[in-house]
Coordinates of C-alpha atoms in Angstrom, one line a residue:
Chain A
M1 CA -29.9 -2.4 21.8
T2 CA -30.4 1.3 21.9
R3 CA -32.8 3.0 19.7
R4 CA -31.4 4.4 16.5
I5 CA -31.1 8.1 16.9
L6 CA -29.0 9.3 14.0
P7 CA -30.4 9.4 10.5
G8 CA -28.8 8.1 7.4
F9 CA -28.4 4.5 8.4
R10 CA -30.2 2.9 5.5
L11 CA -28.7 5.2 3.0
S12 CA -25.1 4.8 4.2
L13 CA -25.3 1.1 4.8
G14 CA -27.0 0.7 1.4
I15 CA -24.2 2.5 -0.5
T16 CA -21.6 0.6 1.4
L17 CA -23.1 -2.8 0.8
V18 CA -23.9 -2.2 -2.9
Y19 CA -20.4 -0.9 -3.5
A20 CA -18.7 -3.7 -1.5
A21 CA -20.8 -6.3 -3.3
I22 CA -20.1 -5.0 -6.8
I23 CA -16.5 -3.8 -6.5
I24 CA -15.1 -6.2 -3.9
L25 CA -17.1 -9.4 -3.5
L26 CA -18.3 -10.0 -7.1
P27 CA -14.9 -10.2 -8.7
L28 CA -13.4 -12.4 -5.9
A29 CA -16.4 -14.7 -6.1
A30 CA -16.0 -14.9 -9.9
L31 CA -12.4 -15.8 -9.5
I32 CA -13.1 -18.6 -6.9
F33 CA -16.0 -19.8 -9.1
K34 CA -13.7 -20.0 -12.1
A35 CA -11.0 -21.9 -10.2
A36 CA -13.5 -24.2 -8.7
S37 CA -15.0 -25.1 -12.1
L38 CA -11.7 -26.9 -12.9
G39 CA -12.4 -29.9 -10.7
P40 CA -10.0 -31.0 -7.9
A41 CA -7.7 -33.1 -10.1
D42 CA -7.0 -30.5 -12.7
Y43 CA -6.8 -27.8 -10.1
W44 CA -4.2 -29.7 -8.1
R45 CA -2.2 -30.5 -11.3
I46 CA -2.0 -26.8 -12.1
V47 CA -1.2 -25.4 -8.7
S48 CA 1.3 -28.1 -7.9
S49 CA 3.0 -28.0 -11.3
E50 CA 6.8 -27.7 -11.1
R51 CA 6.8 -24.2 -12.5
A52 CA 4.1 -23.0 -10.1
V53 CA 5.8 -24.5 -7.1
A54 CA 9.1 -22.9 -8.1
S55 CA 7.3 -19.5 -8.4
Y56 CA 5.9 -19.9 -4.8
G57 CA 9.4 -20.6 -3.6
V58 CA 10.8 -17.5 -5.4
T59 CA 8.0 -15.3 -4.1
V60 CA 7.9 -16.5 -0.5
G61 CA 11.7 -16.8 -0.2
S62 CA 12.3 -13.3 -1.5
A63 CA 9.5 -11.9 0.6
L64 CA 11.0 -13.4 3.7
V65 CA 14.5 -12.0 3.0
A66 CA 13.0 -8.5 2.1
T67 CA 10.9 -8.5 5.2
L68 CA 13.8 -9.5 7.5
F69 CA 15.9 -6.7 6.0
N70 CA 13.0 -4.3 6.6
L71 CA 12.6 -5.6 10.1
V72 CA 16.1 -4.5 11.0
F73 CA 16.2 -1.4 8.8
G74 CA 12.7 -0.3 9.6
L75 CA 13.2 -0.6 13.4
A76 CA 16.5 1.4 13.1
L77 CA 14.7 4.0 11.0
A78 CA 11.8 4.3 13.4
W79 CA 14.2 4.5 16.4
V80 CA 16.3 7.2 14.8
L81 CA 13.2 9.3 13.8
V82 CA 11.6 9.0 17.3
R83 CA 14.6 9.2 19.6
Y84 CA 17.0 11.6 18.0
R85 CA 16.9 15.2 16.8
F86 CA 19.1 15.9 13.8
P87 CA 19.0 18.2 10.8
G88 CA 16.9 16.7 8.0
R89 CA 14.9 14.5 10.4
R90 CA 11.5 15.8 9.1
I91 CA 12.6 15.3 5.5
V92 CA 13.6 11.7 6.2
D93 CA 10.4 11.2 8.0
A94 CA 8.4 12.4 5.0
L95 CA 10.6 10.4 2.6
V96 CA 9.8 7.1 4.4
D97 CA 6.4 7.2 2.6
L98 CA 7.9 7.6 -0.8
P99 CA 7.7 3.9 -1.7
F100 CA 3.9 4.2 -1.0
A101 CA 3.5 7.3 -3.1
L102 CA 5.8 6.3 -6.0
P103 CA 4.0 4.1 -8.6
T104 CA 5.5 0.7 -8.6
A105 CA 6.3 0.7 -12.3
V106 CA 8.3 3.9 -11.7
A107 CA 10.1 2.3 -8.8
G108 CA 10.7 -0.8 -11.0
I109 CA 12.5 0.9 -13.9
S110 CA 14.4 3.2 -11.5
L111 CA 15.7 0.3 -9.3
T112 CA 16.5 -1.7 -12.4
T113 CA 18.6 1.2 -13.8
L114 CA 20.4 1.6 -10.5
F115 CA 21.2 -2.1 -10.1
A116 CA 21.8 -3.1 -13.7
S117 CA 25.4 -4.0 -14.4
N118 CA 26.1 -0.5 -15.8
G119 CA 24.1 1.4 -13.1
W120 CA 25.4 3.3 -10.1
F121 CA 25.1 0.5 -7.7
G122 CA 25.2 -2.4 -10.2
S123 CA 28.6 -1.5 -11.5
A124 CA 30.0 -1.1 -8.0
L125 CA 28.5 -4.4 -6.8
G126 CA 29.6 -6.1 -10.0
E127 CA 33.2 -5.4 -9.1
I128 CA 32.9 -7.5 -6.0
G129 CA 31.0 -10.1 -7.9
I130 CA 27.4 -9.4 -6.8
K131 CA 24.8 -9.4 -9.5
V132 CA 21.5 -7.8 -8.4
A133 CA 19.4 -7.0 -11.5
Y134 CA 17.9 -10.0 -13.2
T135 CA 18.6 -12.3 -10.2
P136 CA 16.6 -13.2 -7.1
L137 CA 18.5 -10.5 -5.3
G138 CA 16.7 -8.0 -7.6
I139 CA 13.4 -9.3 -6.5
M140 CA 14.4 -8.9 -2.9
V141 CA 15.5 -5.3 -3.5
A142 CA 12.2 -4.4 -5.2
M143 CA 10.2 -6.1 -2.4
A144 CA 12.2 -4.4 0.3
F145 CA 11.7 -1.0 -1.3
T146 CA 7.9 -1.3 -1.7
S147 CA 7.3 -2.6 1.8
L148 CA 9.7 -0.4 3.7
P149 CA 7.1 2.0 5.1
F150 CA 5.0 -0.7 6.8
I151 CA 7.3 -1.6 9.6
V152 CA 8.5 2.0 10.2
R153 CA 4.9 3.3 10.4
T154 CA 3.7 0.5 12.7
V155 CA 6.6 0.8 15.2
Q156 CA 6.9 4.5 15.2
P157 CA 3.7 5.3 17.3
V158 CA 4.5 2.6 19.8
L159 CA 8.1 3.9 20.2
E160 CA 6.7 7.4 20.7
E161 CA 4.3 6.2 23.5
L162 CA 7.0 4.3 25.4
D163 CA 7.2 5.4 29.0
P164 CA 10.7 6.8 29.9
A165 CA 10.2 5.6 33.4
L166 CA 10.6 2.0 32.3
E167 CA 14.1 2.7 31.0
E168 CA 14.9 4.8 34.1
A169 CA 14.0 2.0 36.3
G170 CA 16.3 -0.3 34.4
Q171 CA 19.1 2.2 34.6
T172 CA 18.6 2.8 38.3
L173 CA 19.0 -1.0 38.8
G174 CA 22.3 -0.8 36.9
S175 CA 21.4 -2.6 33.7
S176 CA 23.3 -1.8 30.5
D177 CA 21.5 -0.1 27.6
W178 CA 21.6 -3.3 25.6
S179 CA 20.0 -5.4 28.3
I180 CA 17.3 -2.7 28.9
F181 CA 16.7 -2.7 25.1
R182 CA 16.5 -6.4 24.9
R183 CA 14.5 -7.1 28.1
V184 CA 12.3 -4.0 28.4
I185 CA 11.9 -2.2 25.1
L186 CA 12.0 -5.0 22.6
P187 CA 9.2 -7.0 24.3
L188 CA 7.0 -3.9 24.2
L189 CA 7.8 -3.3 20.6
T190 CA 7.3 -6.9 19.6
P191 CA 3.5 -6.9 18.8
A192 CA 3.9 -3.8 16.6
L193 CA 7.0 -5.2 15.0
L194 CA 5.1 -8.4 14.2
A195 CA 2.1 -6.6 12.9
G196 CA 4.3 -4.4 10.6
T197 CA 6.3 -7.4 9.5
S198 CA 3.2 -9.3 8.5
L199 CA 1.9 -6.3 6.6
A200 CA 5.3 -5.9 4.8
F201 CA 5.4 -9.7 4.0
A202 CA 1.8 -9.6 2.6
R203 CA 2.6 -6.7 0.4
S204 CA 5.8 -8.4 -0.8
L205 CA 3.8 -11.5 -1.7
G206 CA 1.5 -9.5 -4.0
E207 CA 3.9 -7.0 -5.5
F208 CA 4.1 -7.0 -9.2
G209 CA 5.0 -3.7 -10.9
A210 CA 8.3 -3.0 -9.2
I211 CA 9.5 -6.6 -9.5
I212 CA 8.9 -7.6 -13.1
F213 CA 11.3 -5.0 -14.4
I214 CA 14.2 -6.0 -12.2
A215 CA 13.6 -9.7 -11.9
G216 CA 14.6 -11.0 -15.3
N217 CA 11.5 -13.2 -15.1
Q218 CA 13.2 -16.6 -15.8
P219 CA 10.9 -19.5 -15.1
F220 CA 12.1 -21.6 -12.1
S221 CA 14.6 -19.0 -10.9
T222 CA 13.2 -15.4 -11.0
E223 CA 9.6 -15.9 -11.9
I224 CA 7.2 -14.7 -9.2
T225 CA 3.7 -16.2 -8.8
A226 CA 1.9 -13.0 -9.8
L227 CA 3.8 -13.0 -13.1
L228 CA 3.0 -16.7 -13.8
A229 CA -0.7 -15.9 -13.3
F230 CA -0.2 -13.0 -15.8
I231 CA 1.6 -15.2 -18.3
R232 CA -1.1 -17.9 -18.2
L233 CA -3.6 -15.1 -19.1
E234 CA -1.5 -14.0 -22.0
E235 CA -1.5 -17.6 -23.2
Y236 CA -5.3 -17.6 -23.0
D237 CA -5.1 -20.4 -20.4
Y238 CA -7.7 -18.8 -18.3
P239 CA -8.4 -21.7 -15.9
A240 CA -4.8 -22.0 -15.1
S241 CA -4.5 -18.3 -14.4
A242 CA -7.6 -18.5 -12.2
A243 CA -6.1 -21.5 -10.3
I244 CA -2.8 -19.7 -9.6
A245 CA -4.6 -16.5 -8.7
S246 CA -6.8 -18.4 -6.3
V247 CA -3.7 -19.7 -4.5
M248 CA -2.5 -16.1 -4.1
L249 CA -6.0 -15.1 -2.9
F250 CA -5.9 -17.8 -0.3
A251 CA -2.5 -16.7 0.9
A252 CA -3.8 -13.1 1.1
F253 CA -6.7 -14.3 3.3
V254 CA -4.3 -16.1 5.6
M255 CA -2.1 -13.0 5.8
L256 CA -5.2 -10.9 6.5
A257 CA -6.1 -13.2 9.4
V258 CA -2.6 -13.1 10.8
T259 CA -2.3 -9.4 10.5
N260 CA -5.6 -8.8 12.2
Y261 CA -4.6 -11.0 15.1
L262 CA -1.3 -9.3 15.5
Q263 CA -2.7 -5.9 15.1
A264 CA -5.3 -6.5 17.8
R265 CA -2.4 -7.4 20.0
A266 CA -0.3 -4.4 19.0
L267 CA -3.2 -2.1 19.8
R268 CA -3.3 -3.3 23.3
Y269 CA 0.0 -1.6 23.9
T270 CA -0.7 1.6 22.1
V271 CA -4.1 2.6 23.2
K272 CA -3.7 4.4 26.4
G273 CA -5.8 2.8 29.2
Chain B
M1 CA 5.5 13.5 21.0
S2 CA 4.6 12.2 24.4
Q3 CA 8.2 12.3 25.7
S4 CA 8.8 14.5 28.7
T5 CA 9.9 17.9 27.6
S6 CA 11.4 19.0 30.9
G7 CA 15.0 20.2 30.5
R8 CA 17.0 17.7 32.5
R9 CA 15.8 14.3 31.9
P10 CA 18.1 11.3 32.5
P11 CA 19.7 9.9 29.3
R12 CA 17.6 7.3 27.7
V13 CA 18.6 4.0 26.1
G14 CA 20.7 4.6 23.0
D15 CA 21.6 8.2 23.9
A16 CA 25.3 7.5 24.1
P17 CA 26.7 9.9 21.5
L18 CA 28.8 7.4 19.7
F19 CA 26.0 5.0 19.3
K20 CA 23.5 7.7 18.4
Y21 CA 25.6 9.3 15.6
A22 CA 26.6 5.9 14.2
L23 CA 22.9 4.9 14.0
I24 CA 21.8 8.2 12.5
G25 CA 24.6 7.9 10.0
A26 CA 23.8 4.4 9.0
V27 CA 20.1 5.1 8.6
L28 CA 20.7 8.3 6.6
L29 CA 23.1 6.4 4.3
L30 CA 20.5 3.7 3.7
V31 CA 17.8 6.2 3.0
L32 CA 20.1 8.0 0.6
F33 CA 20.9 4.8 -1.3
F34 CA 17.5 3.3 -1.1
V35 CA 15.1 6.2 -1.4
V36 CA 16.9 9.3 -2.6
A37 CA 19.0 7.5 -5.3
P38 CA 16.0 6.0 -7.1
M39 CA 14.4 9.5 -7.3
A40 CA 17.6 11.1 -8.5
V41 CA 17.9 8.5 -11.2
I42 CA 14.4 9.2 -12.5
G43 CA 15.2 12.9 -12.8
L44 CA 18.7 12.4 -14.4
E45 CA 17.6 9.8 -16.9
A46 CA 14.5 11.7 -17.9
F47 CA 16.6 14.7 -18.9
S48 CA 19.7 12.8 -20.1
R49 CA 18.9 13.6 -23.7
G50 CA 18.1 17.2 -23.0
V51 CA 15.0 19.2 -22.4
P52 CA 13.8 19.1 -26.0
F53 CA 13.7 15.3 -26.1
F54 CA 11.9 15.3 -22.7
L55 CA 9.3 17.7 -24.0
E56 CA 8.9 15.8 -27.2
T57 CA 8.2 12.5 -25.3
I58 CA 5.6 14.2 -23.1
A59 CA 4.0 15.8 -26.1
A60 CA 3.9 12.6 -28.2
P61 CA 0.3 11.6 -28.9
D62 CA 0.5 8.3 -27.2
T63 CA 1.9 9.9 -24.0
R64 CA -0.7 12.6 -24.1
H65 CA -3.4 10.0 -24.4
A66 CA -2.0 8.0 -21.5
I67 CA -2.0 11.1 -19.4
W68 CA -5.6 11.9 -20.4
L69 CA -6.7 8.3 -19.6
T70 CA -4.9 8.4 -16.2
V71 CA -6.5 11.7 -15.2
M72 CA -9.9 10.5 -16.4
T73 CA -9.6 7.3 -14.4
A74 CA -8.8 9.3 -11.3
L75 CA -11.6 11.8 -11.9
I76 CA -14.1 8.9 -11.9
A77 CA -12.7 6.5 -9.4
V78 CA -11.6 8.9 -6.7
P79 CA -15.0 10.7 -6.1
I80 CA -16.9 7.4 -6.1
N81 CA -14.4 5.9 -3.6
T82 CA -14.8 9.0 -1.5
I83 CA -18.6 8.7 -1.4
F84 CA -18.2 5.0 -0.5
G85 CA -15.6 5.7 2.2
V86 CA -17.7 8.4 3.8
A87 CA -20.9 6.2 3.6
A88 CA -19.1 3.2 5.1
A89 CA -17.5 5.3 7.9
W90 CA -20.9 6.8 8.7
A91 CA -22.7 3.5 8.8
I92 CA -19.9 1.8 10.8
T93 CA -19.2 4.5 13.3
K94 CA -22.5 6.2 13.9
H95 CA -24.7 3.1 14.0
D96 CA -24.8 -0.3 15.6
F97 CA -25.8 -3.3 13.6
R98 CA -25.1 -6.9 13.3
G99 CA -22.2 -7.9 11.1
K100 CA -20.4 -4.6 11.6
R101 CA -17.1 -6.4 12.2
L102 CA -17.5 -8.5 9.1
L103 CA -18.2 -5.4 7.0
T104 CA -15.1 -3.7 8.4
I105 CA -13.0 -6.6 7.4
L106 CA -14.7 -6.9 4.0
I107 CA -13.8 -3.2 3.2
E108 CA -10.1 -3.8 4.0
I109 CA -9.8 -6.9 1.8
P110 CA -8.5 -5.1 -1.3
F111 CA -5.4 -4.1 0.7
S112 CA -4.2 -7.7 1.2
V113 CA -5.2 -8.9 -2.2
S114 CA -2.5 -8.6 -4.9
P115 CA -3.5 -6.2 -7.7
V116 CA -2.7 -8.9 -10.2
V117 CA -5.3 -11.2 -8.5
A118 CA -7.7 -8.3 -8.6
G119 CA -7.2 -7.9 -12.3
V120 CA -7.6 -11.6 -13.0
A121 CA -10.8 -11.6 -10.9
Y122 CA -12.3 -8.7 -12.9
L123 CA -11.6 -10.7 -16.1
F124 CA -13.8 -13.4 -14.9
V125 CA -16.7 -11.0 -14.3
Y126 CA -16.6 -8.9 -17.4
G127 CA -14.3 -10.8 -19.8
L128 CA -15.7 -13.0 -22.6
Q129 CA -15.0 -16.1 -20.4
G130 CA -16.5 -14.4 -17.4
I131 CA -20.0 -14.2 -15.9
F132 CA -21.4 -11.1 -17.6
G133 CA -18.9 -10.9 -20.5
P134 CA -20.9 -12.7 -23.2
T135 CA -24.1 -10.8 -22.3
L136 CA -22.3 -7.5 -22.3
D137 CA -20.6 -8.3 -25.6
S138 CA -23.8 -9.2 -27.4
A139 CA -25.3 -5.9 -26.0
G140 CA -22.3 -4.1 -27.5
L141 CA -21.1 -2.8 -24.1
K142 CA -17.3 -2.7 -23.6
I143 CA -16.1 -2.9 -20.0
L144 CA -12.8 -4.7 -20.3
F145 CA -10.0 -3.3 -22.4
A146 CA -11.7 0.1 -22.1
L147 CA -12.0 2.9 -19.6
P148 CA -14.8 1.3 -17.5
G149 CA -12.6 -1.8 -16.7
I150 CA -9.6 0.4 -15.8
V151 CA -11.8 2.5 -13.5
L152 CA -13.4 -0.6 -11.9
A153 CA -10.0 -2.2 -11.2
S154 CA -8.6 1.0 -9.9
M155 CA -11.6 1.3 -7.6
F156 CA -11.0 -2.2 -6.2
V157 CA -7.4 -1.6 -5.3
T158 CA -8.1 1.8 -3.6
A159 CA -11.5 1.0 -2.1
P160 CA -10.3 1.1 1.6
F161 CA -8.3 4.4 1.4
V162 CA -10.9 7.0 2.5
A163 CA -12.8 4.7 4.9
R164 CA -9.6 3.6 6.6
E165 CA -8.7 7.2 7.4
L166 CA -12.2 8.1 8.6
I167 CA -13.3 5.1 10.7
P168 CA -10.8 5.4 13.5
L169 CA -11.2 9.2 13.6
M170 CA -15.0 9.1 13.6
Q171 CA -14.9 6.3 16.2
A172 CA -12.9 8.5 18.5
Q173 CA -15.1 11.5 17.9
G174 CA -18.2 9.6 19.0
R175 CA -21.8 10.4 18.3
D176 CA -22.6 13.1 20.9
L177 CA -22.4 16.1 18.5
E178 CA -24.5 14.5 15.8
E179 CA -27.1 13.4 18.4
A180 CA -27.3 16.9 19.8
A181 CA -27.8 18.4 16.3
T182 CA -30.5 15.8 15.5
S183 CA -32.3 16.3 18.7
L184 CA -32.4 20.0 18.0
G185 CA -34.2 19.3 14.8
A186 CA -31.4 19.4 12.2
S187 CA -32.0 17.1 9.2
G188 CA -29.6 14.3 8.5
L189 CA -28.0 16.1 5.6
R190 CA -27.7 19.3 7.7
T191 CA -26.2 17.4 10.6
F192 CA -23.6 15.8 8.3
L193 CA -22.7 19.0 6.5
S194 CA -22.4 21.3 9.5
V195 CA -21.4 19.0 12.3
T196 CA -19.6 15.9 11.0
L197 CA -18.0 17.2 7.8
P198 CA -16.0 20.0 9.5
N199 CA -14.6 17.5 11.9
I200 CA -13.5 15.0 9.3
K201 CA -12.5 17.1 6.4
W202 CA -8.8 16.9 6.8
A203 CA -8.8 13.2 7.3
M204 CA -11.1 12.8 4.3
L205 CA -8.8 14.9 2.2
Y206 CA -5.8 12.8 3.4
G207 CA -7.6 9.7 2.2
V208 CA -8.4 11.3 -1.1
V209 CA -4.8 12.3 -1.7
L210 CA -3.5 8.8 -1.0
C211 CA -6.3 7.3 -3.1
N212 CA -5.6 9.5 -6.0
A213 CA -1.9 8.7 -6.0
R214 CA -2.6 5.0 -6.0
V215 CA -5.2 5.3 -8.7
M216 CA -2.9 7.2 -11.0
G217 CA 0.0 4.9 -10.3
E218 CA -1.7 1.5 -10.3
F219 CA 0.0 -1.0 -12.6
G220 CA -0.7 -4.6 -11.9
A221 CA -4.5 -4.7 -11.9
V222 CA -4.8 -2.2 -14.7
S223 CA -2.3 -3.9 -16.9
I224 CA -4.5 -7.0 -16.9
V225 CA -7.9 -5.3 -17.5
S226 CA -6.6 -2.7 -20.0
G227 CA -5.3 -5.1 -22.7
N228 CA -2.4 -2.8 -23.3
I229 CA -3.6 -1.3 -26.5
R230 CA -1.1 1.4 -27.5
G231 CA -2.6 4.9 -27.5
Q232 CA -6.0 3.5 -26.5
T233 CA -6.0 1.8 -23.1
N234 CA -2.5 2.6 -21.9
T235 CA -2.5 4.6 -18.6
L236 CA 0.7 6.4 -17.7
P237 CA 2.2 3.5 -15.7
L238 CA 1.5 1.1 -18.6
H239 CA 2.9 3.6 -21.1
I240 CA 6.1 3.6 -19.1
E241 CA 6.4 -0.1 -19.4
L242 CA 5.7 0.1 -23.1
L243 CA 8.4 2.6 -23.7
Y244 CA 10.8 0.7 -21.5
Q245 CA 10.2 -2.6 -23.4
D246 CA 10.8 -0.6 -26.7
Y247 CA 14.3 0.2 -25.4
N248 CA 13.3 3.8 -25.1
A249 CA 14.5 4.1 -21.6
V250 CA 14.8 7.9 -21.8
G251 CA 11.2 8.2 -22.9
A252 CA 10.1 5.8 -20.2
F253 CA 11.9 7.9 -17.6
A254 CA 10.4 11.1 -19.0
A255 CA 7.0 9.6 -18.6
A256 CA 8.0 8.2 -15.1
S257 CA 9.2 11.7 -14.0
M258 CA 5.6 12.9 -14.2
L259 CA 4.4 10.2 -11.9
A260 CA 7.4 10.8 -9.6
A261 CA 6.4 14.4 -9.4
L262 CA 2.9 13.3 -8.5
A263 CA 4.4 11.2 -5.7
L264 CA 6.4 14.2 -4.4
V265 CA 3.3 16.4 -4.5
T266 CA 1.4 13.6 -2.6
L267 CA 4.1 13.5 0.1
V268 CA 4.0 17.3 0.5
A269 CA 0.2 17.2 0.7
K270 CA 0.5 14.4 3.2
V271 CA 2.8 16.3 5.5
L272 CA 0.6 19.4 5.3
L273 CA -2.5 17.4 6.1
E274 CA -0.8 15.7 9.0
R275 CA -0.2 19.1 10.5
Q276 CA -3.9 19.6 10.3
G277 CA -4.3 16.5 12.5
A278 CA -5.1 14.1 9.7
G279 CA -3.3 10.8 9.2
R280 CA -2.2 8.2 11.6
R281 CA 0.8 10.1 13.1
N282 CA -0.2 9.4 16.7
R283 CA -2.3 6.4 16.4
P284 CA -1.4 2.8 15.5
A285 CA -1.0 2.3 11.7
T286 CA -3.8 0.3 10.2
L287 CA -2.3 0.0 6.7
A288 CA -3.9 -3.3 5.7
G289 CA -5.5 -4.7 8.8
N290 CA -8.9 -3.7 9.9
T291 CA -9.8 -1.2 12.5
S292 CA -12.5 -3.4 14.1
E293 CA -10.5 -3.6 17.3
K294 CA -11.6 -0.1 18.1
I295 CA -15.2 -0.9 17.3
S296 CA -16.9 -2.7 20.1

């Protein structure tokens, strides 16, 4: 251990620890404490109730579809932004972050208006028999919108760092573009893609603002878990709300661990040695 | 861009014109439908009953109060989170101590926790059924369903923003300059102000801009701790919901257009700051995960 040279250690660590304890740890501990006070039997009854389980299904299922959509779309978007030069590229590059910057409630009412049966997209889709707003499809649209930047922004730097020589080698050996992409490029992108995917998925699991406007919020079909926790609060059923929120918290911790692991792997390919 | 810039490089994968333009077209179309259209709808709906109605909505007392509350929240939460972010980055990158990795992960937790969960959690600290609630209530202090609760919840959801921008940057910059300044006799404050701060100011500002946008737009966490009292604890995003539920869609979009404008300003600021070298343009994104991998 080297001797401490720079000043400010106690002060900066002190501020950090006090803040983290009060703002981050205390509320999470209070939530777990409240959920734990239920006792195992009651806790299990609440978190495994039919309505709760249905909400997990809606949330996880929609998040999976939205993430898959973003996996394809996000990769294509990153590819186009890195590889090609075309007018408006910089604007598109900046617009990718819009779902981050746009408040979720604003995104929610805007997407609902677009996809409602009398909206621009809703009326067109209605003619071919597809209903988006107030169906599970609406939840997927909202989730895909809010988590779009994650995959683009994780893949983009890796794509930029990709060594052209690798592709050249493949071309010299007579491989087709598709086989070079599949065998050389995709494996190199995979860690970043996985990291971005898990970020997008985690965000989708927790999203609330954008979804509740477009979802229709019908128990058992379009009710997400976050909304159920919210409804239990409004019914003054605080223990049930704590229990459901604790399940979401647990899922968040699992996703955090997965993301960390994948990001550590992704970094190995991006940090130049 | 690390691609070779020499004039005659061999075509790379996906450079066949047909494929290239098809892919650009497809992506542009999706961006148009998925990103541009929602923005266009906000603008069109907001003014669909004309400018006077728009102005009337903005000037309504409830809306004005929501704007005031939103700005107040940001004015309190953002500076505190900035101080926290700088302190955390200083402690983590300029010093070695046990538990550093753990602390880095702890700071990033709010990013993976749903805002609704954060709101519920705060209820069990300061609510009447929470740890401190009864005591605070008997002392006549109001945290929940008032400004302090809204500020606290906003601070939780944006806690990592500034630290996340600073930690990788300060890690890369190392400690040499600060150590030189200190060994030449500069005080800690002097070292920070004239050596560290100039090197991190753009990244710090970048974090502040993103943090501010999120604080002003936060919905899930705030909607739980605010109690949704019309004209009293409604921030702008909550006010939008209220108008929307009242079937006043035009009013909701008028209020939303202000937040959409804030989002556009944020994007412009982001692009400008990225030109100054801030942001994660050329380094791996660490949107929710921790940056501990770079900390050995």
